[in-house]
mmCIF file of C-alpha atoms and ligand atoms in Angstrom:
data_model
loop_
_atom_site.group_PDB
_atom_site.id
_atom_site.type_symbol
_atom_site.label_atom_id
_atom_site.label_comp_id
_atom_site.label_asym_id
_atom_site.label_seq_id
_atom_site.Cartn_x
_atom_site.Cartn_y
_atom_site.Cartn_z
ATOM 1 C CA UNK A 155 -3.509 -6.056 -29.974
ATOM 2 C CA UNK A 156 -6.520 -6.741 -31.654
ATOM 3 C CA UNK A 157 -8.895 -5.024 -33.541
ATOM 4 C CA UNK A 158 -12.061 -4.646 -31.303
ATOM 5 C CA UNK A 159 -10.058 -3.079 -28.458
ATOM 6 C CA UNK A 160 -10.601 0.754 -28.173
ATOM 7 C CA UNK A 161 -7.783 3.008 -28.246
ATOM 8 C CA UNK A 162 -7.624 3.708 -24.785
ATOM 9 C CA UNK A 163 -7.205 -0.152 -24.050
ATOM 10 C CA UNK A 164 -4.506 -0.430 -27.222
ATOM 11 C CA UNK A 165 -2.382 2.390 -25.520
ATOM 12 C CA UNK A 166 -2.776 0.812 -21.629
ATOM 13 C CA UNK A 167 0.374 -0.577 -20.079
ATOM 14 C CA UNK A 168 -0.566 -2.811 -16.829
ATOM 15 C CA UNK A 169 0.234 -2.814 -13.587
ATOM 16 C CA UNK A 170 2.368 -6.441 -13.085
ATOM 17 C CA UNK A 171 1.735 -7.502 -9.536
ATOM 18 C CA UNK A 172 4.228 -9.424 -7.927
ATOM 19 C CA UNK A 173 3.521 -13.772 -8.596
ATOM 20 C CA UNK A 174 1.258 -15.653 -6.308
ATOM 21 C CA UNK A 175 3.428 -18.928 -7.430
ATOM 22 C CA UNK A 176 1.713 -22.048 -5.705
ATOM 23 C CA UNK A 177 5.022 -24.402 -5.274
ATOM 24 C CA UNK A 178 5.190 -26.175 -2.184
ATOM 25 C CA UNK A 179 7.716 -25.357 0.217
ATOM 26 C CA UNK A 180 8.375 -21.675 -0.909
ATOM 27 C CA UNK A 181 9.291 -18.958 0.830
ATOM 28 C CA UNK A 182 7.469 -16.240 -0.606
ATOM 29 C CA UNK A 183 8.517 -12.579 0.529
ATOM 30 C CA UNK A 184 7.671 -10.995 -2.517
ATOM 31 C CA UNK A 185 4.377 -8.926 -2.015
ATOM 32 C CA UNK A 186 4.437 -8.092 1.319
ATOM 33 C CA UNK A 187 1.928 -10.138 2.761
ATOM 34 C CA UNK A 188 1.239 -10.835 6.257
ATOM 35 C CA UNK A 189 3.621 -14.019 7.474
ATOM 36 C CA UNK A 190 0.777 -14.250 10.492
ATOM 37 C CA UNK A 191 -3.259 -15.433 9.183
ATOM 38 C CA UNK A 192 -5.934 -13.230 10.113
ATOM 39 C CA UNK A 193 -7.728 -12.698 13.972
ATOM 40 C CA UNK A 194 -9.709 -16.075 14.961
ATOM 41 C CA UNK A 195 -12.346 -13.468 15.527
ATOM 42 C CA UNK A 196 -12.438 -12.507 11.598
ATOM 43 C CA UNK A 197 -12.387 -16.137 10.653
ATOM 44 C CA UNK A 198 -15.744 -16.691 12.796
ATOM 45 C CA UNK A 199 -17.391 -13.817 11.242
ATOM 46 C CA UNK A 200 -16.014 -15.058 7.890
ATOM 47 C CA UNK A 201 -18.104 -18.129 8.425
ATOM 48 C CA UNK A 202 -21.015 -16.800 9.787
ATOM 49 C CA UNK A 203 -21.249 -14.530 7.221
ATOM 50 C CA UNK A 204 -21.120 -17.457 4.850
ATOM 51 C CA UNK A 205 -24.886 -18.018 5.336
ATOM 52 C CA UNK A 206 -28.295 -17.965 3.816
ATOM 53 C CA UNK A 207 -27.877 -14.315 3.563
ATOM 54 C CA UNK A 208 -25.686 -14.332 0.198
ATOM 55 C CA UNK A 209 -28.679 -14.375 -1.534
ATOM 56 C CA UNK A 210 -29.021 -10.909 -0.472
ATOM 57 C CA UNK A 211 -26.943 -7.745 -1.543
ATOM 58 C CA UNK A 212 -24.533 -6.581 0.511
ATOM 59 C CA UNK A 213 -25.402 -3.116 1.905
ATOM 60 C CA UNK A 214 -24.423 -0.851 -0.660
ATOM 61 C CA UNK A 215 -22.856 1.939 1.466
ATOM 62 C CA UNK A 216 -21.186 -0.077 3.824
ATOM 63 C CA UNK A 217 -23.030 1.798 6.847
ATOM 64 C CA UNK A 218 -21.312 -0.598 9.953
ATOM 65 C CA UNK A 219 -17.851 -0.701 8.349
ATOM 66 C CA UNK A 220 -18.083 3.173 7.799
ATOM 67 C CA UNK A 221 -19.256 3.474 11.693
ATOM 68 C CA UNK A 222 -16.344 0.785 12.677
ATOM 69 C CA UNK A 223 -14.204 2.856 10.919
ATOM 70 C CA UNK A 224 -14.850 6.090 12.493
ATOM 71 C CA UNK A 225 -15.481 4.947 16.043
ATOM 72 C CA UNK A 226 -11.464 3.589 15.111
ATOM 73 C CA UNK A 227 -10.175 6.666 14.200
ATOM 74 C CA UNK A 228 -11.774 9.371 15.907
ATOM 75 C CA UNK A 229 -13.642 10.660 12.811
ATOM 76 C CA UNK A 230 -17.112 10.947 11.815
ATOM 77 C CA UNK A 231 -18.949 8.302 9.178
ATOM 78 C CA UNK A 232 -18.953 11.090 6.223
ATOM 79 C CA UNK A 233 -15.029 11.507 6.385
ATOM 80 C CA UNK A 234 -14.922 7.344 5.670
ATOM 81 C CA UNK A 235 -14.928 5.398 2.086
ATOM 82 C CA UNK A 236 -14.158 2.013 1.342
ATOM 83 C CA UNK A 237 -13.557 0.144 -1.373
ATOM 84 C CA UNK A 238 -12.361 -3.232 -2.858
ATOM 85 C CA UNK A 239 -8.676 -2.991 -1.650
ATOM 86 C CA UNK A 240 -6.915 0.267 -1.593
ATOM 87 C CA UNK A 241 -5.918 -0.444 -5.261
ATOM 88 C CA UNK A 242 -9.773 0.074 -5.768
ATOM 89 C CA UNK A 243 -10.334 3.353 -3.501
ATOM 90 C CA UNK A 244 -6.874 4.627 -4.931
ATOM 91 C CA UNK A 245 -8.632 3.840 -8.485
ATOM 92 C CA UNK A 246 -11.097 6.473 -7.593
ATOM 93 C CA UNK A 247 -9.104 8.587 -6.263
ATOM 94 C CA UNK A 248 -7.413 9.412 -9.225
ATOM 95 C CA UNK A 249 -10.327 9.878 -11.113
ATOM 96 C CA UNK A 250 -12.013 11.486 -8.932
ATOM 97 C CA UNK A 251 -9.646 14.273 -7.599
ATOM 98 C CA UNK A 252 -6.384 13.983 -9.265
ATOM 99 C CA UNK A 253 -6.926 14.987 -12.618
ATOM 100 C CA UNK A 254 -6.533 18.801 -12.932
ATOM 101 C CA UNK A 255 -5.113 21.305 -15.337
ATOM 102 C CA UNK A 256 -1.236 21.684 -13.734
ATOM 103 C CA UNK A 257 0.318 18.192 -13.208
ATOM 104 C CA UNK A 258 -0.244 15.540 -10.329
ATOM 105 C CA UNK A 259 3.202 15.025 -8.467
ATOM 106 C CA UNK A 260 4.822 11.754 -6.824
ATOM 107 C CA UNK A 261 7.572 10.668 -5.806
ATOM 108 C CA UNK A 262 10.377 9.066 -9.132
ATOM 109 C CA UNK A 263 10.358 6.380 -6.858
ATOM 110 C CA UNK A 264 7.112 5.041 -5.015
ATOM 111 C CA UNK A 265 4.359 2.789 -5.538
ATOM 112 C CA UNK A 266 4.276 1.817 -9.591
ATOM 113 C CA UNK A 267 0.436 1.796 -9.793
ATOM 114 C CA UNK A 268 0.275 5.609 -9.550
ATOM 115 C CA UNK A 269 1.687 6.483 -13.398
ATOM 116 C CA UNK A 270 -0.814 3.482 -14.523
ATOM 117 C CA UNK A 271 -4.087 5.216 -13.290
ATOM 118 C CA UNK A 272 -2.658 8.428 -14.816
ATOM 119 C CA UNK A 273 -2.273 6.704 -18.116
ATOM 120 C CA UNK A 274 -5.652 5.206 -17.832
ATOM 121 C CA UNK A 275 -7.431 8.721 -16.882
ATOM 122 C CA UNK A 276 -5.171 10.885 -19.120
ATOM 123 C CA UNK A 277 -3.983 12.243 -15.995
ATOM 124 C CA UNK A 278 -0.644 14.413 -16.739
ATOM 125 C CA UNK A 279 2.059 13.849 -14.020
ATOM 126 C CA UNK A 280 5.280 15.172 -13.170
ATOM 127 C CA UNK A 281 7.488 12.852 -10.830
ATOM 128 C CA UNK A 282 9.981 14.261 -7.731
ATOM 129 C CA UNK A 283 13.204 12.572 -7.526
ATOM 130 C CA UNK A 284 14.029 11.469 -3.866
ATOM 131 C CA UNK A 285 16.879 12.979 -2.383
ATOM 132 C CA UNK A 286 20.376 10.948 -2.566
ATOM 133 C CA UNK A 287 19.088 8.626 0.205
ATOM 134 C CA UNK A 288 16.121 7.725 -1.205
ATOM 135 C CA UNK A 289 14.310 10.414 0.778
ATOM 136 C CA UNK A 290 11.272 12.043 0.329
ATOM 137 C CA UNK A 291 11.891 16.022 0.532
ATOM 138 C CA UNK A 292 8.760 18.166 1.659
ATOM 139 C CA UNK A 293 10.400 21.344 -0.431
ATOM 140 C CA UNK A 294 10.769 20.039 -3.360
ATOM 141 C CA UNK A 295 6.610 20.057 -3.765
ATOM 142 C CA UNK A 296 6.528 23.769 -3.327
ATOM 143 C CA UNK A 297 6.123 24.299 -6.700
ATOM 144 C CA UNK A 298 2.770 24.577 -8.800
ATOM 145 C CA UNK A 299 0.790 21.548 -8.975
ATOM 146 C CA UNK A 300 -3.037 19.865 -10.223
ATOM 147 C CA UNK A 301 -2.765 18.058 -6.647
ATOM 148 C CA UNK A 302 0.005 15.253 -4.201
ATOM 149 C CA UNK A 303 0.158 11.991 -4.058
ATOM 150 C CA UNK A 304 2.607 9.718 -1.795
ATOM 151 C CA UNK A 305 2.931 6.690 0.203
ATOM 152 C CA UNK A 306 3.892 7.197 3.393
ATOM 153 C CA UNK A 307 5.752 5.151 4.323
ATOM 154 C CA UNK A 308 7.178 5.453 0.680
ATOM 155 C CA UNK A 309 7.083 2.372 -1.050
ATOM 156 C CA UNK A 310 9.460 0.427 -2.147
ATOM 157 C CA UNK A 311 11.932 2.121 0.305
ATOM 158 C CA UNK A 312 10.241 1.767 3.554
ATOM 159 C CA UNK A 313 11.442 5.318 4.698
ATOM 160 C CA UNK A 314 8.692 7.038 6.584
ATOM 161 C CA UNK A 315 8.040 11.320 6.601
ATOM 162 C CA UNK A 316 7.258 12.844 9.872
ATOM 163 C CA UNK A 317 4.101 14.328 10.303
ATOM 164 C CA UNK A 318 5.598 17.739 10.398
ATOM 165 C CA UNK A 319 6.953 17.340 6.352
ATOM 166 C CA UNK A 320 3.345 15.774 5.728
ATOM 167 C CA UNK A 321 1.708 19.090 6.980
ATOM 168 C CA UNK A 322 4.548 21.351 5.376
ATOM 169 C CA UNK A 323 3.182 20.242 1.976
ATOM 170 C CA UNK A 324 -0.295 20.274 3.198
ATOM 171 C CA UNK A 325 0.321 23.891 3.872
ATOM 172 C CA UNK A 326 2.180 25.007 0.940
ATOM 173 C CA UNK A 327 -0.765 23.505 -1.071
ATOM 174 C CA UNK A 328 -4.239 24.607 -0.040
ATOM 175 C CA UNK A 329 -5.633 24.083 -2.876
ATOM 176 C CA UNK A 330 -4.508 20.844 -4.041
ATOM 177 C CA UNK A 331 -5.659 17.798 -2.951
ATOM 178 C CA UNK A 332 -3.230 15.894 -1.248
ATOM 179 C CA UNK A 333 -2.902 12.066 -0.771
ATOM 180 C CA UNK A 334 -1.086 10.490 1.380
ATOM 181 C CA UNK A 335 -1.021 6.310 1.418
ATOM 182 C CA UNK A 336 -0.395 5.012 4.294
ATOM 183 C CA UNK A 337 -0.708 1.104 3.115
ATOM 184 C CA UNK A 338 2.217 0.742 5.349
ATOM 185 C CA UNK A 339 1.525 2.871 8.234
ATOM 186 C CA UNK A 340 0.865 0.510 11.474
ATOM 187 C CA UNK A 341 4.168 -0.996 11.012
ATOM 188 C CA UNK A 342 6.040 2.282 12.752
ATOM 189 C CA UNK A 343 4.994 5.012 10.535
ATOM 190 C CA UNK A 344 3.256 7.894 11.898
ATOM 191 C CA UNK A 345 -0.299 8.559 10.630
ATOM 192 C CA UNK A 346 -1.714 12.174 8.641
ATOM 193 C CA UNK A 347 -5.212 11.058 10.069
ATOM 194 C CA UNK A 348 -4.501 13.305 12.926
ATOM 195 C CA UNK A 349 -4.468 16.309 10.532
ATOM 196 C CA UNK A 350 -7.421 15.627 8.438
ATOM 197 C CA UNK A 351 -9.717 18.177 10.754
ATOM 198 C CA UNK A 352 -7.381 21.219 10.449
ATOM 199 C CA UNK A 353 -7.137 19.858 6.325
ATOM 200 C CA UNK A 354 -9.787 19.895 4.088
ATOM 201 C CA UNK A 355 -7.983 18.866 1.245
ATOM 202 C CA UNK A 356 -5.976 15.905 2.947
ATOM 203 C CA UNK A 357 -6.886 12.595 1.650
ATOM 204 C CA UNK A 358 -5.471 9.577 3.873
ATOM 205 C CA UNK A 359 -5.660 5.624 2.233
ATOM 206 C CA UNK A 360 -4.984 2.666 4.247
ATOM 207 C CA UNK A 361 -5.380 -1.006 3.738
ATOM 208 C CA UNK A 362 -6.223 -4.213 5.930
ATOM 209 C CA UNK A 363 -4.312 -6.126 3.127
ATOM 210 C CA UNK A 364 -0.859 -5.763 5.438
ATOM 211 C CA UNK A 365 -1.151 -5.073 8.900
ATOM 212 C CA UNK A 366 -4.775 -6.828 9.459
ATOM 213 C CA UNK A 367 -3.670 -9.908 7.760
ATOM 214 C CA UNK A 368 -6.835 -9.631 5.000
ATOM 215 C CA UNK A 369 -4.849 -9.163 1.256
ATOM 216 C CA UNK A 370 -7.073 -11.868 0.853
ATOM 217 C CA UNK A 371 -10.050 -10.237 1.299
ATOM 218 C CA UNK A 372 -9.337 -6.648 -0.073
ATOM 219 C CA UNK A 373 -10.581 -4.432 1.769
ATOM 220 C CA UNK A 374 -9.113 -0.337 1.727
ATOM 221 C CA UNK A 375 -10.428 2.666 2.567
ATOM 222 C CA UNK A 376 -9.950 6.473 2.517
ATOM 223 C CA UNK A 377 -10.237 9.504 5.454
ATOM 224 C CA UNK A 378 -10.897 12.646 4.932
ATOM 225 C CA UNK A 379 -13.052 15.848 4.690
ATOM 226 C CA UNK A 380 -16.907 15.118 3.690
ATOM 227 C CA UNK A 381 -16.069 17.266 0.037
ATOM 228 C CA UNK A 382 -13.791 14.258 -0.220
ATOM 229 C CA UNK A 383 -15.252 11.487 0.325
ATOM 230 C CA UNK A 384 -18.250 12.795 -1.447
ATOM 231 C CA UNK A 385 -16.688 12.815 -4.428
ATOM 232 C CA UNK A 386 -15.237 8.999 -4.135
ATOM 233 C CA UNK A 387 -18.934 8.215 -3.596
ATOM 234 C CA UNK A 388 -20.244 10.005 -6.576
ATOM 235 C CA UNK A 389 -17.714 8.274 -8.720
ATOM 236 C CA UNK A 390 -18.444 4.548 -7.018
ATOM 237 C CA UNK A 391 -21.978 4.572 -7.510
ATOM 238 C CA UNK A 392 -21.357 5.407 -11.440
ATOM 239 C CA UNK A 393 -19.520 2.448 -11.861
ATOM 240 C CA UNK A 394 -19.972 -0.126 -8.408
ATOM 241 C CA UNK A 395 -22.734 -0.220 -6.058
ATOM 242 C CA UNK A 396 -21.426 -3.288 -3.771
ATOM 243 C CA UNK A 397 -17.526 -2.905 -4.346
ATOM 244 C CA UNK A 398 -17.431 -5.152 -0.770
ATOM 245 C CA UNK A 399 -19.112 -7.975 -0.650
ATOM 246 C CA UNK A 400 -20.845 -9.581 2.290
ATOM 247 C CA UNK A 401 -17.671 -11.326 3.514
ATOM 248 C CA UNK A 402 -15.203 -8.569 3.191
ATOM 249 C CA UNK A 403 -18.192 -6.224 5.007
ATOM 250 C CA UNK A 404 -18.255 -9.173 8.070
ATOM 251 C CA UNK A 405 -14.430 -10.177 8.728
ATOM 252 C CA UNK A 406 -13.034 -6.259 8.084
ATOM 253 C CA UNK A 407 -15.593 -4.693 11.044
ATOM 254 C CA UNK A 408 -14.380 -7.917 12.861
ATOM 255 C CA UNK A 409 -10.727 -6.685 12.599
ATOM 256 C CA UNK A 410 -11.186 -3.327 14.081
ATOM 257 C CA UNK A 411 -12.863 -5.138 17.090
ATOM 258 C CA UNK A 412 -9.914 -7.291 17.955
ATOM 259 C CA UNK A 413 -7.576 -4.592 19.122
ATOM 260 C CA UNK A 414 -5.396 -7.002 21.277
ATOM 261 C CA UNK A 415 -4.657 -9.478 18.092
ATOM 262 C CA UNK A 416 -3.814 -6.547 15.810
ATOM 263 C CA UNK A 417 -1.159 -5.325 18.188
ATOM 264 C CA UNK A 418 0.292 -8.586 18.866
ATOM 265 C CA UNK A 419 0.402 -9.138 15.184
ATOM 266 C CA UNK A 420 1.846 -5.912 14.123
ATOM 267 C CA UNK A 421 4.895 -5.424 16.667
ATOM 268 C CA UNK A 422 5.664 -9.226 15.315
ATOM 269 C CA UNK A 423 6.610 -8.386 12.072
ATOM 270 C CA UNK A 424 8.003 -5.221 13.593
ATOM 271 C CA UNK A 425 10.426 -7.077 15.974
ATOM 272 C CA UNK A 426 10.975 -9.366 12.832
ATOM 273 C CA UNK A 427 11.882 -6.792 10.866
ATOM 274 C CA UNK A 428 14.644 -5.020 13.295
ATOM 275 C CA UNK A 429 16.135 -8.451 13.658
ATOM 276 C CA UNK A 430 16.156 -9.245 9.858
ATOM 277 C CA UNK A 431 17.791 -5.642 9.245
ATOM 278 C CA UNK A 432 20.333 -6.450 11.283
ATOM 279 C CA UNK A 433 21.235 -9.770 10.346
ATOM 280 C CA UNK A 434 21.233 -8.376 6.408
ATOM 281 C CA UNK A 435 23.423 -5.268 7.563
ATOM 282 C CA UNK A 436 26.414 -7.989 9.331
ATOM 283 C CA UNK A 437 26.188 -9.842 5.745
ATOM 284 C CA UNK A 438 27.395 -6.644 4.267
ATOM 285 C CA UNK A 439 24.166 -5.051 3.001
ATOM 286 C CA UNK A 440 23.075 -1.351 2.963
ATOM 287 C CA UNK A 441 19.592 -1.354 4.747
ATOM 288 C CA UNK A 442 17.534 1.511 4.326
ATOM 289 C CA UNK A 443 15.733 2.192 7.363
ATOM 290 C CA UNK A 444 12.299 0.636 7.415
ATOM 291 C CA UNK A 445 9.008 1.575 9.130
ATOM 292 C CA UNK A 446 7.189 -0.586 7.178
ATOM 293 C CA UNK A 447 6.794 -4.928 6.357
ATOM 294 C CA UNK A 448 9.623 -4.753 4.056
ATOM 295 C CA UNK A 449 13.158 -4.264 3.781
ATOM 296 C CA UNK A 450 15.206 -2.406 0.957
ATOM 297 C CA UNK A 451 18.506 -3.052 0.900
ATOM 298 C CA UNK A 452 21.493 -3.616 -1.880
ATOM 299 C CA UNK A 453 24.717 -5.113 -1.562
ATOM 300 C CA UNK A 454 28.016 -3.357 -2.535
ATOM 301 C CA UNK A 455 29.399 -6.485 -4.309
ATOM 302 C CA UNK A 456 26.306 -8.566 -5.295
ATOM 303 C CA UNK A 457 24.407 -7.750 -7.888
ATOM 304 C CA UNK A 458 20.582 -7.283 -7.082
ATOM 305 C CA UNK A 459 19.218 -9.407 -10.261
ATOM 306 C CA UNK A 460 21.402 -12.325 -9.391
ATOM 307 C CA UNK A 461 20.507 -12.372 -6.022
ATOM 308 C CA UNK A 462 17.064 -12.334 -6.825
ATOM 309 C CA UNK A 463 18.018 -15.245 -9.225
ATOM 310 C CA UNK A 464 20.019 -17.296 -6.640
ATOM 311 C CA UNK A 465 17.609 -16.993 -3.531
ATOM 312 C CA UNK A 466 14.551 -18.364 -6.365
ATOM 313 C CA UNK A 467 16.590 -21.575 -6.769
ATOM 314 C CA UNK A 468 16.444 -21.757 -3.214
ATOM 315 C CA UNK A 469 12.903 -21.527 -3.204
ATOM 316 C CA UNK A 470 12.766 -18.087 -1.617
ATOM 317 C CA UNK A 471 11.551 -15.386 -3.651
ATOM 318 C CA UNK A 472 12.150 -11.246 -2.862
ATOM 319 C CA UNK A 473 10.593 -8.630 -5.656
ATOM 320 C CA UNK A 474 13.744 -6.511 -7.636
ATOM 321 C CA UNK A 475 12.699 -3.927 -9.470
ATOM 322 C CA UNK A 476 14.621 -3.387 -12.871
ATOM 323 C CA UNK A 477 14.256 0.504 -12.471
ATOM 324 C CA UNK A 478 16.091 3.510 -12.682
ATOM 325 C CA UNK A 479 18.279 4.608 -9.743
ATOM 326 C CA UNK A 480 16.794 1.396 -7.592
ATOM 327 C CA UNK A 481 18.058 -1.534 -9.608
ATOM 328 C CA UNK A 482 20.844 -2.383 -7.655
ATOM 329 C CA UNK A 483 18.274 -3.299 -4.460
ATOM 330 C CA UNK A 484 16.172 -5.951 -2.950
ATOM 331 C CA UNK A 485 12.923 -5.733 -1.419
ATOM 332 C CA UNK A 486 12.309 -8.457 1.058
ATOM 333 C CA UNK A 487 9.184 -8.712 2.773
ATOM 334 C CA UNK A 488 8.674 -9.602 6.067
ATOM 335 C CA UNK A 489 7.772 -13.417 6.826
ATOM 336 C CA UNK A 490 7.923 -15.178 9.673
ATOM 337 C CA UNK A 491 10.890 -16.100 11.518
ATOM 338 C CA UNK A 492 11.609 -19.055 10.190
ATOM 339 C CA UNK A 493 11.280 -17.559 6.581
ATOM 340 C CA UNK A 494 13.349 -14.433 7.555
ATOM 341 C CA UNK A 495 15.957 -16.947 8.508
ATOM 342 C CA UNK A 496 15.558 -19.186 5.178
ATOM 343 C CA UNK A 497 15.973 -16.203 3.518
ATOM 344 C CA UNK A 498 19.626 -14.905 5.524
ATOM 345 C CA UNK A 499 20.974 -18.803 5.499
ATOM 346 C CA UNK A 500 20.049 -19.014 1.619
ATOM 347 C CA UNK A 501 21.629 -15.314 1.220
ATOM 348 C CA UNK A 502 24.667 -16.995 3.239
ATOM 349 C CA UNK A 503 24.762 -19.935 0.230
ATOM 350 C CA UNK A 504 24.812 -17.669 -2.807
ATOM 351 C CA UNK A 505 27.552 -14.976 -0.928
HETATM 352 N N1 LIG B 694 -0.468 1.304 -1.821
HETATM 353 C C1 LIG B 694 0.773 0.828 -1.758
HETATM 354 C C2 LIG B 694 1.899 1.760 -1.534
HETATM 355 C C3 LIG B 694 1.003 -0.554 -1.906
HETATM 356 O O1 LIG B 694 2.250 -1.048 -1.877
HETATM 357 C C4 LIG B 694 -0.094 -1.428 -2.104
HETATM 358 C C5 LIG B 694 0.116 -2.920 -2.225
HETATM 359 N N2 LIG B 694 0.517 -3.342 -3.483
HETATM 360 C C6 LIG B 694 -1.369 -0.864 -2.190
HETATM 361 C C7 LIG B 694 -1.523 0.506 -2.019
HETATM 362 C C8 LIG B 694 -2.587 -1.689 -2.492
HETATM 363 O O2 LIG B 694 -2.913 -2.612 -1.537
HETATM 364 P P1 LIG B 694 -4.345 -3.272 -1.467
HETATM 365 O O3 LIG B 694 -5.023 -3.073 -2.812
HETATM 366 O O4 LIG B 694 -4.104 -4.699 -1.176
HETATM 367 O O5 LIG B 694 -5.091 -2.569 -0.382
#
């Protein structure tokens, strides 16, 4: 604390995101990165990019990613924003459509950032326990609300909603903005972008940080109706003109045009996962089931923190969360195989 910072900074409590530790050896499934680098096809635009041209600003609204984009999902340029990451659009978001008078609703358990950019905005929140399995429950946001947000698939549980519960809450809410954020989404989960014509007030975020290899990069964006996305832009160019750089611009439209890699890339992890789940569930864990790069799962007689504890002197690190009603579970991201089977023979050690 010191005495120059404002109040709002005094009264902040960060987002901690999960170590980048740079030991040799490690097998890091902590922050569900991508075990597989990015398409050869993004590195050569990568280094073409890196040319004579930096001395230039980037193009400040993004015009051939926005195009990319749409061409990719069936939607025009106007229902497209992007941003530095998803934590950067998702940033906007809640500034620029999820502060209202009646409370913005999430799940008790989901992605942490969300209660940090309502503390940061003054954005008053009221959080909906999961059900007993750590599901999400489309009735229990019937009630009144300021506007929706939710990762789908939820995050750090890996469980995925149907489309059908995504568009019940759509339609119990037409005047809230809903968000749904699909960081996780290519991985088996099925995608709201298919409802964002018959929604106005449907708001879907996605990221090339997992499935397209690129947290590197950071590179997110948002769908949805032109009121929308208008508003993102109005708040962006009060505070960013050229969130994405040359680079990111170059090597993310490069990753929508190699179709064939991302495929290969994403039912890799997938098979990965399916084969990890099982090999976790014979070794006596409770696996939640997964449509995303991770894997949630406790054990019935091992302690999650010691775990945690055990596999890092092994060199293998997995993200615990010391939280209510999810304490007692690991999330393990995806790596290769070789990692993924690092991670069950260490597991083996320590049980
Ligand atoms: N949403 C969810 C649910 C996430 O888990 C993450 C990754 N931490 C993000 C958004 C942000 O990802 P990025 O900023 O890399 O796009």
């Amino acid at each position: 604390m010191s005495r120059y910072w404002s109040a709002v900074v005094s009264g902040l409590t960060p987002y901690v995101p999960g170590e980048q530790p740079k030991l040799p050896g490690l097998v890091k499934l902590n922050t569900n990165e991508n075990p597989y680098g990015p398409s050869p096809q993004v590195l050569a635009a990568l280094r073409a990019a890196a040319a004579d041209t930096l001395r230039l600003y980037p193009d400040p609204s993004a015009s051939e990613l926005k195009q990319t984009l749409a061409e990719y999902h069936g939607v025009s340029s106007a229902e497209v924003f992007v941003g530095n990451g998803s934590d950067e659009v998702l940033a906007l978001v809640f500034m620029a459509l999820l502060k209202h008078d009646a409370p913005l609703l999430f799940p008790d358990i989901s992605y942490s950032f969300y209660p940090v950019y309502c503390k940061l905005y003054g954005i008053d929140y009221r959080t909906v326990p999961l059900d007993e399995q750590l599901r999400l429950r489309p009735e229990d946001y019937a009630g009144p609300c300021g506007a929706i947000i939710f990762p789908n698939p939820n995050a750090p549980t890996g469980i995925g909603l149907g489309l059908a519960g995504v568009e019940s809450i759509l339609q119990a809410h037409p005047e809230a903005v809903v968000v749904v954020d699909e960081a996780y989404v290519d991985f088996g989960g099925a995608s709201a972008v298919a409802l964002i014509a018959a929604y106005p007030n449907l708001l879907v975020v996605q990221t090339l940080s997992k499935s397209r290899s690129l947290a590197g990069l950071r590179v997110g964006f948002a769908l949805g109706h032109p009121d929308l996305i208008e508003a993102l832009e109005r708040v962006k160019n009060s505070f960013n003109s050229y969130p994405l750089d040359r680079l990111s611009l170059a090597g993310a439209v490069a990753s929508f045009r190699d179709e064939t890699y991302f495929q290969q890339m994403r039912q890799a992890v997938i098979d990965s996962r399916e084969q990890l789940a099982l090999e976790l569930a014979s070794l006596g864990f409770e696996v939640l089931p997964s449509q995303a790069n991770f894997i949630f799962a406790r054990h019935p007689q091992h302690d999650a923190a010691q775990l945690a504890a055990g596999l890092r002197a092994r060199s293998v690190i997995v993200r615990h969360f010391n939280a209510p009603r999810i304490s007692q579970f690991l999330r393990i991201s995806i790596g290769s195989p070789d990692e993924c089977a690092a991670l069950v023979r260490a597991l083996r050690e320590l049980m």
